[in-house]
GROMACS .gro file of N, CA, C and O in nm:
model
  448
    1TRP      N    1  -2.542  -0.441   1.850
    1TRP     CA    2  -2.445  -0.261   1.758
    1TRP      C    3  -2.309  -0.313   1.674
    1TRP      O    4  -2.344  -0.291   1.577
    2SER      N    5  -2.276  -0.334   1.758
    2SER     CA    6  -2.051  -0.360   1.728
    2SER      C    7  -2.124  -0.488   1.643
    2SER      O    8  -2.044  -0.505   1.481
    3ALA      N    9  -2.199  -0.597   1.626
    3ALA     CA   10  -2.177  -0.664   1.531
    3ALA      C   11  -2.226  -0.644   1.381
    3ALA      O   12  -2.272  -0.648   1.284
    4GLY      N   13  -2.370  -0.574   1.431
    4GLY     CA   14  -2.439  -0.495   1.281
    4GLY      C   15  -2.352  -0.416   1.177
    4GLY      O   16  -2.320  -0.437   1.077
    5ALA      N   17  -2.254  -0.375   1.318
    5ALA     CA   18  -2.104  -0.255   1.196
    5ALA      C   19  -2.004  -0.397   1.154
    5ALA      O   20  -2.048  -0.289   1.042
    6ALA      N   21  -1.978  -0.511   1.218
    6ALA     CA   22  -1.953  -0.567   1.131
    6ALA      C   23  -1.951  -0.609   1.037
    6ALA      O   24  -1.886  -0.682   0.938
    7GLY      N   25  -2.109  -0.694   1.062
    7GLY     CA   26  -2.175  -0.746   0.869
    7GLY      C   27  -2.235  -0.626   0.802
    7GLY      O   28  -2.188  -0.659   0.685
    8ALA      N   29  -2.186  -0.481   0.910
    8ALA     CA   30  -2.210  -0.400   0.759
    8ALA      C   31  -2.121  -0.385   0.667
    8ALA      O   32  -2.078  -0.405   0.489
    9ALA      N   33  -1.967  -0.432   0.759
    9ALA     CA   34  -1.818  -0.366   0.674
    9ALA      C   35  -1.836  -0.458   0.601
    9ALA      O   36  -1.770  -0.496   0.501
   10ALA      N   37  -1.884  -0.612   0.672
   10ALA     CA   38  -1.843  -0.785   0.626
   10ALA      C   39  -1.915  -0.825   0.508
   10ALA      O   40  -1.860  -0.803   0.288
   11LEU      N   41  -2.037  -0.686   0.457
   11LEU     CA   42  -2.128  -0.694   0.288
   11LEU      C   43  -2.048  -0.593   0.231
   11LEU      O   44  -2.022  -0.649   0.111
   12ALA      N   45  -1.989  -0.490   0.293
   12ALA     CA   46  -1.967  -0.374   0.153
   12ALA      C   47  -1.795  -0.417   0.093
   12ALA      O   48  -1.829  -0.376  -0.020
   13LEU      N   49  -1.721  -0.483   0.192
   13LEU     CA   50  -1.578  -0.521   0.091
   13LEU      C   51  -1.595  -0.542   0.027
   13LEU      O   52  -1.622  -0.529  -0.166
   14PRO      N   53  -1.765  -0.742  -0.017
   14PRO     CA   54  -1.709  -0.761  -0.109
   14PRO      C   55  -1.805  -0.696  -0.215
   14PRO      O   56  -1.793  -0.742  -0.320
   15ALA      N   57  -1.867  -0.612  -0.175
   15ALA     CA   58  -1.940  -0.573  -0.294
   15ALA      C   59  -1.878  -0.436  -0.362
   15ALA      O   60  -1.858  -0.396  -0.488
   16ALA      N   61  -1.770  -0.409  -0.265
   16ALA     CA   62  -1.637  -0.314  -0.343
   16ALA      C   63  -1.579  -0.362  -0.419
   16ALA      O   64  -1.512  -0.320  -0.545
   17VAL      N   65  -1.543  -0.481  -0.421
   17VAL     CA   66  -1.466  -0.559  -0.484
   17VAL      C   67  -1.524  -0.574  -0.651
   17VAL      O   68  -1.545  -0.601  -0.786
   18ALA      N   69  -1.669  -0.663  -0.644
   18ALA     CA   70  -1.746  -0.707  -0.691
   18ALA      C   71  -1.739  -0.556  -0.796
   18ALA      O   72  -1.737  -0.564  -0.961
   19LEU      N   73  -1.794  -0.468  -0.795
   19LEU     CA   74  -1.794  -0.347  -0.887
   19LEU      C   75  -1.711  -0.259  -0.895
   19LEU      O   76  -1.703  -0.233  -0.973
   20ASN      N   77  -1.601  -0.268  -0.903
   20ASN     CA   78  -1.460  -0.217  -0.878
   20ASN      C   79  -1.431  -0.374  -1.049
   20ASN      O   80  -1.415  -0.299  -1.124
   21VAL      N   81  -1.401  -0.483  -1.021
   21VAL     CA   82  -1.449  -0.566  -1.145
   21VAL      C   83  -1.535  -0.505  -1.211
   21VAL      O   84  -1.515  -0.523  -1.388
   22ALA      N   85  -1.650  -0.459  -1.166
   22ALA     CA   86  -1.769  -0.417  -1.296
   22ALA      C   87  -1.673  -0.285  -1.375
   22ALA      O   88  -1.763  -0.271  -1.466
   23GLY      N   89  -1.599  -0.214  -1.353
   23GLY     CA   90  -1.530  -0.120  -1.363
   23GLY      C   91  -1.666   0.021  -1.317
   23GLY      O   92  -1.677   0.127  -1.371
   24ARG      N   93  -1.733   0.002  -1.277
   24ARG     CA   94  -1.806   0.122  -1.138
   24ARG      C   95  -1.665   0.145  -1.051
   24ARG      O   96  -1.753   0.061  -0.925
   25GLU      N   97  -1.633   0.220  -1.071
   25GLU     CA   98  -1.548   0.289  -0.959
   25GLU      C   99  -1.519   0.385  -0.870
   25GLU      O  100  -1.497   0.319  -0.788
   26GLY      N  101  -1.636   0.467  -0.881
   26GLY     CA  102  -1.710   0.561  -0.793
   26GLY      C  103  -1.771   0.483  -0.654
   26GLY      O  104  -1.757   0.510  -0.610
   27TRP      N  105  -1.864   0.420  -0.721
   27TRP     CA  106  -1.922   0.334  -0.679
   27TRP      C  107  -1.879   0.217  -0.557
   27TRP      O  108  -1.880   0.239  -0.431
   28ALA      N  109  -1.779   0.124  -0.593
   28ALA     CA  110  -1.643   0.062  -0.552
   28ALA      C  111  -1.615   0.203  -0.413
   28ALA      O  112  -1.519   0.078  -0.350
   29PHE      N  113  -1.518   0.301  -0.493
   29PHE     CA  114  -1.465   0.403  -0.334
   29PHE      C  115  -1.577   0.399  -0.326
   29PHE      O  116  -1.488   0.401  -0.150
   30ALA      N  117  -1.695   0.384  -0.275
   30ALA     CA  118  -1.786   0.443  -0.206
   30ALA      C  119  -1.782   0.344  -0.109
   30ALA      O  120  -1.764   0.326  -0.006
   31LEU      N  121  -1.775   0.274  -0.232
   31LEU     CA  122  -1.856   0.145  -0.075
   31LEU      C  123  -1.700   0.063   0.039
   31LEU      O  124  -1.692   0.006   0.145
   32SER      N  125  -1.584   0.124  -0.017
   32SER     CA  126  -1.465   0.113   0.044
   32SER      C  127  -1.487   0.195   0.117
   32SER      O  128  -1.410   0.197   0.289
   33GLY      N  129  -1.479   0.251   0.178
   33GLY     CA  130  -1.506   0.402   0.207
   33GLY      C  131  -1.567   0.312   0.353
   33GLY      O  132  -1.540   0.329   0.467
   34VAL      N  133  -1.725   0.301   0.365
   34VAL     CA  134  -1.790   0.215   0.355
   34VAL      C  135  -1.754   0.148   0.455
   34VAL      O  136  -1.795   0.102   0.619
   35THR      N  137  -1.667   0.023   0.410
   35THR     CA  138  -1.573  -0.049   0.499
   35THR      C  139  -1.516  -0.006   0.546
   35THR      O  140  -1.523  -0.029   0.669
   36ILE      N  141  -1.420   0.136   0.539
   36ILE     CA  142  -1.307   0.148   0.673
   36ILE      C  143  -1.430   0.239   0.804
   36ILE      O  144  -1.465   0.142   0.929
   37ALA      N  145  -1.533   0.331   0.711
   37ALA     CA  146  -1.673   0.337   0.861
   37ALA      C  147  -1.653   0.228   0.915
   37ALA      O  148  -1.701   0.250   1.034
   38ALA      N  149  -1.794   0.131   0.896
   38ALA     CA  150  -1.857   0.047   0.959
   38ALA      C  151  -1.733  -0.087   1.046
   38ALA      O  152  -1.786  -0.054   1.157
   39THR      N  153  -1.596  -0.039   0.960
   39THR     CA  154  -1.515  -0.141   1.065
   39THR      C  155  -1.523  -0.056   1.211
   39THR      O  156  -1.387  -0.124   1.381
   40VAL      N  157  -1.394   0.073   1.204
   40VAL     CA  158  -1.406   0.148   1.290
   40VAL      C  159  -1.506   0.161   1.406
   40VAL      O  160  -1.489   0.134   1.515
   41ALA      N  161  -1.672   0.203   1.313
   41ALA     CA  162  -1.718   0.165   1.402
   41ALA      C  163  -1.762   0.024   1.494
   41ALA      O  164  -1.823   0.034   1.579
   42ALA      N  165  -1.776  -0.075   1.491
   42ALA     CA  166  -1.806  -0.177   1.522
   42ALA      C  167  -1.683  -0.209   1.583
   42ALA      O  168  -1.698  -0.242   1.730
   43LEU      N  169  -1.519  -0.162   1.611
   43LEU     CA  170  -1.458  -0.180   1.665
   43LEU      C  171  -1.416  -0.057   1.777
   43LEU      O  172  -1.475  -0.058   1.888
   44PHE      N  173  -1.553   0.070   1.757
   44PHE     CA  174  -1.531   0.126   1.903
   44PHE      C  175  -1.706   0.053   1.988
   44PHE      O  176  -1.627   0.138   2.108
   45LEU      N  177  -1.768   0.054   1.884
   45LEU     CA  178  -1.834  -0.001   1.980
   45LEU      C  179  -1.813  -0.115   2.022
   45LEU      O  180  -1.913  -0.171   2.169
   46ALA      N  181  -1.726  -0.245   2.082
   46ALA     CA  182  -1.763  -0.315   2.057
   46ALA      C  183  -1.684  -0.292   2.183
   46ALA      O  184  -1.598  -0.374   2.283
   47LEU      N  185  -1.508  -0.223   2.163
   47LEU     CA  186  -1.449  -0.136   2.340
   47LEU      C  187  -1.573  -0.068   2.336
   47LEU      O  188  -1.407  -0.028   2.547
   48PHE      N  189  -1.649  -0.010   2.431
   48PHE     CA  190  -1.669   0.127   2.436
   48PHE      C  191  -1.719   0.064   2.585
   48PHE      O  192  -1.778  -0.047   2.582
   49PRO      N  193  -1.731   0.127   2.682
   49PRO     CA  194  -1.656   0.239   2.692
   49PRO      C  195  -1.537   0.269   2.705
   49PRO      O  196  -1.433   0.334   2.722
   50ASP      N  197  -1.475   0.153   2.639
   50ASP     CA  198  -1.275   0.146   2.642
   50ASP      C  199  -1.238   0.203   2.580
   50ASP      O  200  -1.277   0.146   2.452
   51VAL      N  201  -1.106   0.296   2.556
   51VAL     CA  202  -1.070   0.311   2.455
   51VAL      C  203  -0.934   0.247   2.382
   51VAL      O  204  -0.883   0.253   2.351
   52MET      N  205  -0.874   0.190   2.557
   52MET     CA  206  -0.719   0.182   2.526
   52MET      C  207  -0.756   0.020   2.640
   52MET      O  208  -0.746   0.047   2.812
   53PRO      N  209  -0.797  -0.034   2.630
   53PRO     CA  210  -0.800  -0.176   2.765
   53PRO      C  211  -0.634  -0.175   2.830
   53PRO      O  212  -0.573  -0.251   2.712
   54SER      N  213  -0.631  -0.191   2.962
   54SER     CA  214  -0.527  -0.261   3.051
   54SER      C  215  -0.527  -0.415   2.987
   54SER      O  216  -0.626  -0.497   2.997
   55SER      N  217  -0.401  -0.502   2.950
   55SER     CA  218  -0.423  -0.551   2.933
   55SER      C  219  -0.359  -0.666   3.116
   55SER      O  220  -0.353  -0.720   3.202
   56LEU      N  221  -0.260  -0.536   3.158
   56LEU     CA  222  -0.270  -0.611   3.287
   56LEU      C  223  -0.341  -0.616   3.453
   56LEU      O  224  -0.363  -0.668   3.581
   57ASP      N  225  -0.443  -0.444   3.472
   57ASP     CA  226  -0.555  -0.435   3.497
   57ASP      C  227  -0.628  -0.357   3.486
   57ASP      O  228  -0.672  -0.337   3.420
   58PRO      N  229  -0.797  -0.432   3.498
   58PRO     CA  230  -0.875  -0.406   3.378
   58PRO      C  231  -0.910  -0.197   3.468
   58PRO      O  232  -0.984  -0.116   3.445
   59ARG      N  233  -0.923  -0.227   3.621
   59ARG     CA  234  -0.842  -0.056   3.606
   59ARG      C  235  -0.815   0.012   3.561
   59ARG      O  236  -0.792   0.159   3.610
   60TRP      N  237  -0.652  -0.035   3.517
   60TRP     CA  238  -0.631   0.067   3.446
   60TRP      C  239  -0.662   0.115   3.323
   60TRP      O  240  -0.539   0.243   3.231
   61SER      N  241  -0.710   0.026   3.254
   61SER     CA  242  -0.778   0.099   3.123
   61SER      C  243  -0.754   0.250   3.142
   61SER      O  244  -0.871   0.284   3.189
   62LEU      N  245  -0.771   0.248   2.993
   62LEU     CA  246  -0.817   0.427   2.956
   62LEU      C  247  -0.983   0.430   2.899
   62LEU      O  248  -0.973   0.331   2.793
   63THR      N  249  -1.060   0.526   2.973
   63THR     CA  250  -1.207   0.512   2.949
   63THR      C  251  -1.221   0.596   2.869
   63THR      O  252  -1.181   0.697   2.869
   64ALA      N  253  -1.331   0.691   2.768
   64ALA     CA  254  -1.394   0.740   2.690
   64ALA      C  255  -1.441   0.887   2.811
   64ALA      O  256  -1.351   0.975   2.763
   65GLU      N  257  -1.475   0.888   2.917
   65GLU     CA  258  -1.454   0.972   3.026
   65GLU      C  259  -1.309   0.960   3.088
   65GLU      O  260  -1.331   1.184   3.079
   66ASN      N  261  -1.245   0.954   3.123
   66ASN     CA  262  -1.128   0.968   3.214
   66ASN      C  263  -1.025   1.018   2.983
   66ASN      O  264  -0.842   1.064   3.057
   67ALA      N  265  -1.033   1.023   2.894
   67ALA     CA  266  -1.022   1.006   2.791
   67ALA      C  267  -1.050   1.191   2.727
   67ALA      O  268  -0.975   1.237   2.699
   68ALA      N  269  -1.125   1.266   2.800
   68ALA     CA  270  -1.208   1.379   2.749
   68ALA      C  271  -1.131   1.471   2.788
   68ALA      O  272  -1.041   1.455   2.872
   69SER      N  273  -1.176   1.587   2.632
   69SER     CA  274  -1.028   1.736   2.777
   69SER      C  275  -1.171   1.815   2.807
   69SER      O  276  -1.299   1.845   2.812
   70GLY      N  277  -1.088   1.891   2.834
   70GLY     CA  278  -1.120   1.943   2.898
   70GLY      C  279  -1.166   2.060   2.779
   70GLY      O  280  -1.230   2.084   2.650
   71PRO      N  281  -1.268   2.163   2.842
   71PRO     CA  282  -1.408   2.220   2.830
   71PRO      C  283  -1.348   2.340   2.691
   71PRO      O  284  -1.373   2.367   2.633
   72TYR      N  285  -1.241   2.421   2.786
   72TYR     CA  286  -1.179   2.461   2.632
   72TYR      C  287  -1.119   2.478   2.549
   72TYR      O  288  -1.128   2.543   2.431
   73THR      N  289  -1.046   2.345   2.575
   73THR     CA  290  -0.962   2.232   2.457
   73THR      C  291  -1.077   2.205   2.391
   73THR      O  292  -1.015   2.271   2.217
   74LEU      N  293  -1.187   2.163   2.379
   74LEU     CA  294  -1.235   2.128   2.304
   74LEU      C  295  -1.353   2.253   2.203
   74LEU      O  296  -1.383   2.238   2.086
   75ARG      N  297  -1.314   2.361   2.286
   75ARG     CA  298  -1.410   2.477   2.155
   75ARG      C  299  -1.281   2.546   2.123
   75ARG      O  300  -1.384   2.625   2.011
   76ILE      N  301  -1.146   2.512   2.198
   76ILE     CA  302  -1.099   2.576   2.099
   76ILE      C  303  -1.072   2.449   1.931
   76ILE      O  304  -1.050   2.488   1.863
   77MET      N  305  -0.990   2.344   1.995
   77MET     CA  306  -1.072   2.220   1.839
   77MET      C  307  -1.113   2.276   1.778
   77MET      O  308  -1.143   2.173   1.667
   78THR      N  309  -1.249   2.254   1.801
   78THR     CA  310  -1.405   2.302   1.715
   78THR      C  311  -1.443   2.391   1.649
   78THR      O  312  -1.421   2.423   1.474
   79TRP      N  313  -1.343   2.574   1.664
   79TRP     CA  314  -1.325   2.633   1.620
   79TRP      C  315  -1.186   2.597   1.477
   79TRP      O  316  -1.171   2.612   1.375
   80CYS      N  317  -1.113   2.515   1.571
   80CYS     CA  318  -1.026   2.503   1.440
   80CYS      C  319  -1.032   2.397   1.360
   80CYS      O  320  -0.973   2.415   1.228
   81ALA      N  321  -1.111   2.306   1.428
   81ALA     CA  322  -1.129   2.201   1.243
   81ALA      C  323  -1.258   2.291   1.176
   81ALA      O  324  -1.293   2.221   1.055
   82ALA      N  325  -1.328   2.345   1.226
   82ALA     CA  326  -1.488   2.432   1.084
   82ALA      C  327  -1.379   2.541   1.023
   82ALA      O  328  -1.469   2.548   0.902
   83LEU      N  329  -1.275   2.577   1.058
   83LEU     CA  330  -1.229   2.716   0.988
   83LEU      C  331  -1.114   2.599   0.885
   83LEU      O  332  -1.044   2.584   0.785
   84ALA      N  333  -1.065   2.444   0.904
   84ALA     CA  334  -0.910   2.328   0.838
   84ALA      C  335  -1.030   2.241   0.756
   84ALA      O  336  -0.976   2.193   0.689
   85THR      N  337  -1.097   2.205   0.857
   85THR     CA  338  -1.227   2.061   0.759
   85THR      C  339  -1.255   2.161   0.629
   85THR      O  340  -1.205   2.055   0.492
   86PRO      N  341  -1.304   2.262   0.550
   86PRO     CA  342  -1.418   2.272   0.491
   86PRO      C  343  -1.230   2.347   0.406
   86PRO      O  344  -1.216   2.297   0.207
   87LEU      N  345  -1.117   2.337   0.450
   87LEU     CA  346  -1.055   2.391   0.327
   87LEU      C  347  -0.946   2.272   0.359
   87LEU      O  348  -0.881   2.199   0.178
   88VAL      N  349  -0.933   2.137   0.350
   88VAL     CA  350  -0.868   2.009   0.277
   88VAL      C  351  -0.967   1.882   0.268
   88VAL      O  352  -0.936   1.851   0.174
   89LEU      N  353  -1.177   1.958   0.277
   89LEU     CA  354  -1.257   1.907   0.140
   89LEU      C  355  -1.202   1.919   0.072
   89LEU      O  356  -1.212   1.879  -0.096
   90LEU      N  357  -1.209   2.089   0.051
   90LEU     CA  358  -1.157   2.160  -0.116
   90LEU      C  359  -1.013   2.139  -0.216
   90LEU      O  360  -1.025   2.078  -0.247
   91TYR      N  361  -0.978   2.075  -0.086
   91TYR     CA  362  -0.771   2.019  -0.128
   91TYR      C  363  -0.811   1.927  -0.202
   91TYR      O  364  -0.780   1.877  -0.307
   92GLN      N  365  -0.861   1.798  -0.106
   92GLN     CA  366  -0.919   1.629  -0.141
   92GLN      C  367  -0.935   1.589  -0.269
   92GLN      O  368  -0.979   1.576  -0.335
   93GLY      N  369  -1.083   1.732  -0.241
   93GLY     CA  370  -1.202   1.704  -0.429
   93GLY      C  371  -1.108   1.783  -0.555
   93GLY      O  372  -1.117   1.709  -0.608
   94TRP      N  373  -0.981   1.900  -0.437
   94TRP     CA  374  -0.917   1.896  -0.579
   94TRP      C  375  -0.820   1.807  -0.675
   94TRP      O  376  -0.805   1.801  -0.749
   95THR      N  377  -0.739   1.786  -0.563
   95THR     CA  378  -0.609   1.637  -0.616
   95THR      C  379  -0.698   1.540  -0.693
   95THR      O  380  -0.700   1.423  -0.754
   96TYR      N  381  -0.910   1.478  -0.630
   96TYR     CA  382  -0.935   1.371  -0.640
   96TYR      C  383  -0.969   1.431  -0.808
   96TYR      O  384  -1.008   1.298  -0.884
   97TRP      N  385  -1.056   1.561  -0.852
   97TRP     CA  386  -1.058   1.558  -0.971
   97TRP      C  387  -0.966   1.569  -1.062
   97TRP      O  388  -0.964   1.571  -1.193
   98VAL      N  389  -0.781   1.613  -1.025
   98VAL     CA  390  -0.696   1.611  -1.119
   98VAL      C  391  -0.628   1.526  -1.182
   98VAL      O  392  -0.629   1.468  -1.270
   99PHE      N  393  -0.664   1.424  -1.048
   99PHE     CA  394  -0.597   1.265  -1.134
   99PHE      C  395  -0.704   1.167  -1.129
   99PHE      O  396  -0.697   1.069  -1.084
  100ARG      N  397  -0.858   1.221  -1.247
  100ARG     CA  398  -0.934   1.176  -1.229
  100ARG      C  399  -0.933   1.024  -1.307
  100ARG      O  400  -1.001   0.897  -1.358
  101LYS      N  401  -0.877   1.075  -1.423
  101LYS     CA  402  -0.822   0.983  -1.579
  101LYS      C  403  -0.742   0.870  -1.548
  101LYS      O  404  -0.663   0.935  -1.473
  102ARG      N  405  -0.712   0.789  -1.606
  102ARG     CA  406  -0.628   0.649  -1.600
  102ARG      C  407  -0.542   0.693  -1.620
  102ARG      O  408  -0.621   0.663  -1.747
  103ILE      N  409  -0.400   0.623  -1.627
  103ILE     CA  410  -0.335   0.606  -1.754
  103ILE      C  411  -0.281   0.463  -1.742
  103ILE      O  412  -0.327   0.475  -1.716
  104GLY      N  413  -0.239   0.416  -1.900
  104GLY     CA  414  -0.170   0.339  -1.939
  104GLY      C  415  -0.106   0.305  -2.052
  104GLY      O  416   0.059   0.421  -2.026
  105THR      N  417   0.009   0.157  -2.049
  105THR     CA  418   0.177   0.215  -2.108
  105THR      C  419   0.125   0.300  -2.248
  105THR      O  420   0.192   0.321  -2.295
  106GLN      N  421   0.005   0.315  -2.324
  106GLN     CA  422  -0.027   0.393  -2.384
  106GLN      C  423   0.027   0.546  -2.392
  106GLN      O  424   0.044   0.586  -2.507
  107HIS      N  425   0.059   0.600  -2.315
  107HIS     CA  426   0.078   0.744  -2.269
  107HIS      C  427   0.183   0.695  -2.201
  107HIS      O  428   0.218   0.829  -2.262
  108ILE      N  429   0.269   0.652  -2.220
  108ILE     CA  430   0.375   0.676  -2.188
  108ILE      C  431   0.489   0.672  -2.311
  108ILE      O  432   0.478   0.525  -2.375
  109ALA      N  433   0.505   0.786  -2.341
  109ALA     CA  434   0.667   0.830  -2.505
  109ALA      C  435   0.772   0.697  -2.452
  109ALA      O  436   0.833   0.661  -2.367
  110GLU      N  437   0.813   0.683  -2.593
  110GLU     CA  438   0.912   0.543  -2.570
  110GLU      C  439   0.973   0.638  -2.597
  110GLU      O  440   1.002   0.705  -2.644
  111ASN      N  441   1.125   0.604  -2.591
  111ASN     CA  442   1.251   0.633  -2.531
  111ASN      C  443   1.325   0.666  -2.697
  111ASN      O  444   1.280   0.551  -2.749
  112GLN      N  445   1.368   0.765  -2.672
  112GLN     CA  446   1.479   0.820  -2.846
  112GLN      C  447   1.553   0.719  -2.855
  112GLN      O  448   1.679   0.798  -2.754
   0.00000   0.00000   0.00000
C-alpha cells in the first residue's frame, strides 16, 4: 500500500506541473494537494504501527497504540474539531475567493 501511495504521489506531481504550465491552475492546485496527501499516506503506511521509530532501541519506539489519547480527550477534541473545522473551511474558502485573480506589473501604479 505504501508503494502505491508513493507511486500516486510520483504521478500526481509531474501532472500538476504540466497542468500549471498549460494554464490549468485549478487542476494543478488539486493535483498538488493529491501529491501532498499521497506522500503523507505513503509515509504513514511505511511506518505503521510505529509513529516515531527509535534509532537506539526498537522497544523504545512510539507506536500508534501507546500514542493514542484516552476516550475523554478524544470526545472533547471531536466536539472542538466539529465546531472549528467548518469555520476554518469557510475562512479558507473566503480567502481563496478574495485572492483568486492574479496580478501583474500592469496593475502596479507608476511612481509620480
